[in-house]
PDB file of C-alpha atoms in Angstrom:
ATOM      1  CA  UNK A   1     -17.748 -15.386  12.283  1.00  0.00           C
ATOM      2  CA  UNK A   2     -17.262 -16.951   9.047  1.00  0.00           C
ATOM      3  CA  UNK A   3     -19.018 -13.587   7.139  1.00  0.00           C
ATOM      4  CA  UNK A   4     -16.682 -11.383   8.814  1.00  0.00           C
ATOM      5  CA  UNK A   5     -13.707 -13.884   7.251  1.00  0.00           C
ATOM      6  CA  UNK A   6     -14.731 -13.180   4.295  1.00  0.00           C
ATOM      7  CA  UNK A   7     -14.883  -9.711   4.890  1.00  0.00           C
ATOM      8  CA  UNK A   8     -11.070  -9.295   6.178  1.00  0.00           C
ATOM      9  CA  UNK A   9      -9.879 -11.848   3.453  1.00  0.00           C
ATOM     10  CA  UNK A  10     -11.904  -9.281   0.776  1.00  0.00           C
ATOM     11  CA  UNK A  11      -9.966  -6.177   2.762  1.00  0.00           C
ATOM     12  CA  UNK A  12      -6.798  -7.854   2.825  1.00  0.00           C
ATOM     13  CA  UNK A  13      -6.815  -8.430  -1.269  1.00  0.00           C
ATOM     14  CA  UNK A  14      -7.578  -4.902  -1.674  1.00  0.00           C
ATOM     15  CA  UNK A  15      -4.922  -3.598   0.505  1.00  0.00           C
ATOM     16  CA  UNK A  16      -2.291  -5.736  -0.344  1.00  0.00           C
ATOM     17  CA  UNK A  17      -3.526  -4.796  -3.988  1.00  0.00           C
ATOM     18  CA  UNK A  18      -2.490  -1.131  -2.734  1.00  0.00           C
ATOM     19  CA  UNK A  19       1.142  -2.493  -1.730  1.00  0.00           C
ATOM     20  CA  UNK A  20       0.468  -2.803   1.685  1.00  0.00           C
ATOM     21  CA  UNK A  21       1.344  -5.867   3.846  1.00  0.00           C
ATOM     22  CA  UNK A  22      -1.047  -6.702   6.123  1.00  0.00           C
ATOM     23  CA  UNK A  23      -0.650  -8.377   9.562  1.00  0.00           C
ATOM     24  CA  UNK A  24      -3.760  -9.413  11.828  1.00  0.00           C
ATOM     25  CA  UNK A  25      -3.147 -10.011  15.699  1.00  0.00           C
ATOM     26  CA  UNK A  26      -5.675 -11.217  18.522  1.00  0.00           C
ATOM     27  CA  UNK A  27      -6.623  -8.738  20.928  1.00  0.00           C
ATOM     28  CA  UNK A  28      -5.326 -11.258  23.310  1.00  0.00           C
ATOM     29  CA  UNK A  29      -1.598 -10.808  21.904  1.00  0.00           C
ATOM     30  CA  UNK A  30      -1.832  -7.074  21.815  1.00  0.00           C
ATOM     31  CA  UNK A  31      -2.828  -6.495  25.281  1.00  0.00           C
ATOM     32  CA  UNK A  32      -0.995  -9.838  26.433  1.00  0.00           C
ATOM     33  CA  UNK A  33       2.124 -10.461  24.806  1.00  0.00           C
ATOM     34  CA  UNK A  34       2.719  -6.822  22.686  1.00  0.00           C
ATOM     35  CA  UNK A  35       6.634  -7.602  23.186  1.00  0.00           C
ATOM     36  CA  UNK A  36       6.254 -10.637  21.073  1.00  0.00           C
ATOM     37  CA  UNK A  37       3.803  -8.720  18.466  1.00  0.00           C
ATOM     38  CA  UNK A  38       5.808  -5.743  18.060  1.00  0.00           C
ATOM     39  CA  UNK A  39       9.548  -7.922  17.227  1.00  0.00           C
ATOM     40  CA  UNK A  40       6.861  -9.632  14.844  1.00  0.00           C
ATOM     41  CA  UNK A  41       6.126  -6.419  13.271  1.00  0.00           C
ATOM     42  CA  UNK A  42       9.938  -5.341  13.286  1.00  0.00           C
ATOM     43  CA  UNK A  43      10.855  -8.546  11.479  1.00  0.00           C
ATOM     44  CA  UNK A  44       8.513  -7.568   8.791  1.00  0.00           C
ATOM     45  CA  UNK A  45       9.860  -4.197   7.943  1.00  0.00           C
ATOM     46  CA  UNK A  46      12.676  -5.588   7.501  1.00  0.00           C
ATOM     47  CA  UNK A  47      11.884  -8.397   4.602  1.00  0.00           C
ATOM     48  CA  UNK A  48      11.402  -7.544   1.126  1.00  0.00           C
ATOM     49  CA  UNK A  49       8.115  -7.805  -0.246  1.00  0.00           C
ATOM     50  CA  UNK A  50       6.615 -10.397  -1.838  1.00  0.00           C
ATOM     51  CA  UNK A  51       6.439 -10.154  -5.661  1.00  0.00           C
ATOM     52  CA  UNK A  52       3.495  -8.954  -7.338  1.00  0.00           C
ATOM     53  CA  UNK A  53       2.164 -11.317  -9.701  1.00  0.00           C
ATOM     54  CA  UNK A  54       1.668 -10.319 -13.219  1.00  0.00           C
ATOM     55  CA  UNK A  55      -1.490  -8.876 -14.374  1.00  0.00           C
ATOM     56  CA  UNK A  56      -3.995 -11.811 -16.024  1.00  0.00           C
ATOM     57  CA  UNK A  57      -1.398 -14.194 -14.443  1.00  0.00           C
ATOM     58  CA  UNK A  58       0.961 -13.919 -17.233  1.00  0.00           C
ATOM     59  CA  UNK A  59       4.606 -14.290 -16.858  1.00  0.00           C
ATOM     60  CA  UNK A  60       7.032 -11.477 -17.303  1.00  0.00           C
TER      61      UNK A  60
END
């Protein structure tokens, strides 16, 4: 399991790289508990995105 870690944590950089926000759930929470996944999902339209660092980790 820890290969396909690394994969998701590679996809995740180049998504979020993209500008999208990524969420992961258990299949276990979808099929079990999707009330509590989708207000999860709700809440997170709703806050602003996280700031984009600067390019060669410079500031400003």
């Amino acid at each position: 399991h820890t290969g396909q870690r690394v994969y998701d944590a590679k996809r995740t950089v180049r998504l979020e790289a993209m500008g999208y926000r990524v969420m992961r759930f258990w299949n276990h929470e979808i099929l079990g508990e999707l009330d509590n996944v989708l207000e999860q999902i709700q809440t997170a339209l709703f806050e602003p995105p996280s700031p984009q660092p600067s390019p060669g980790g410079r500031g400003g």
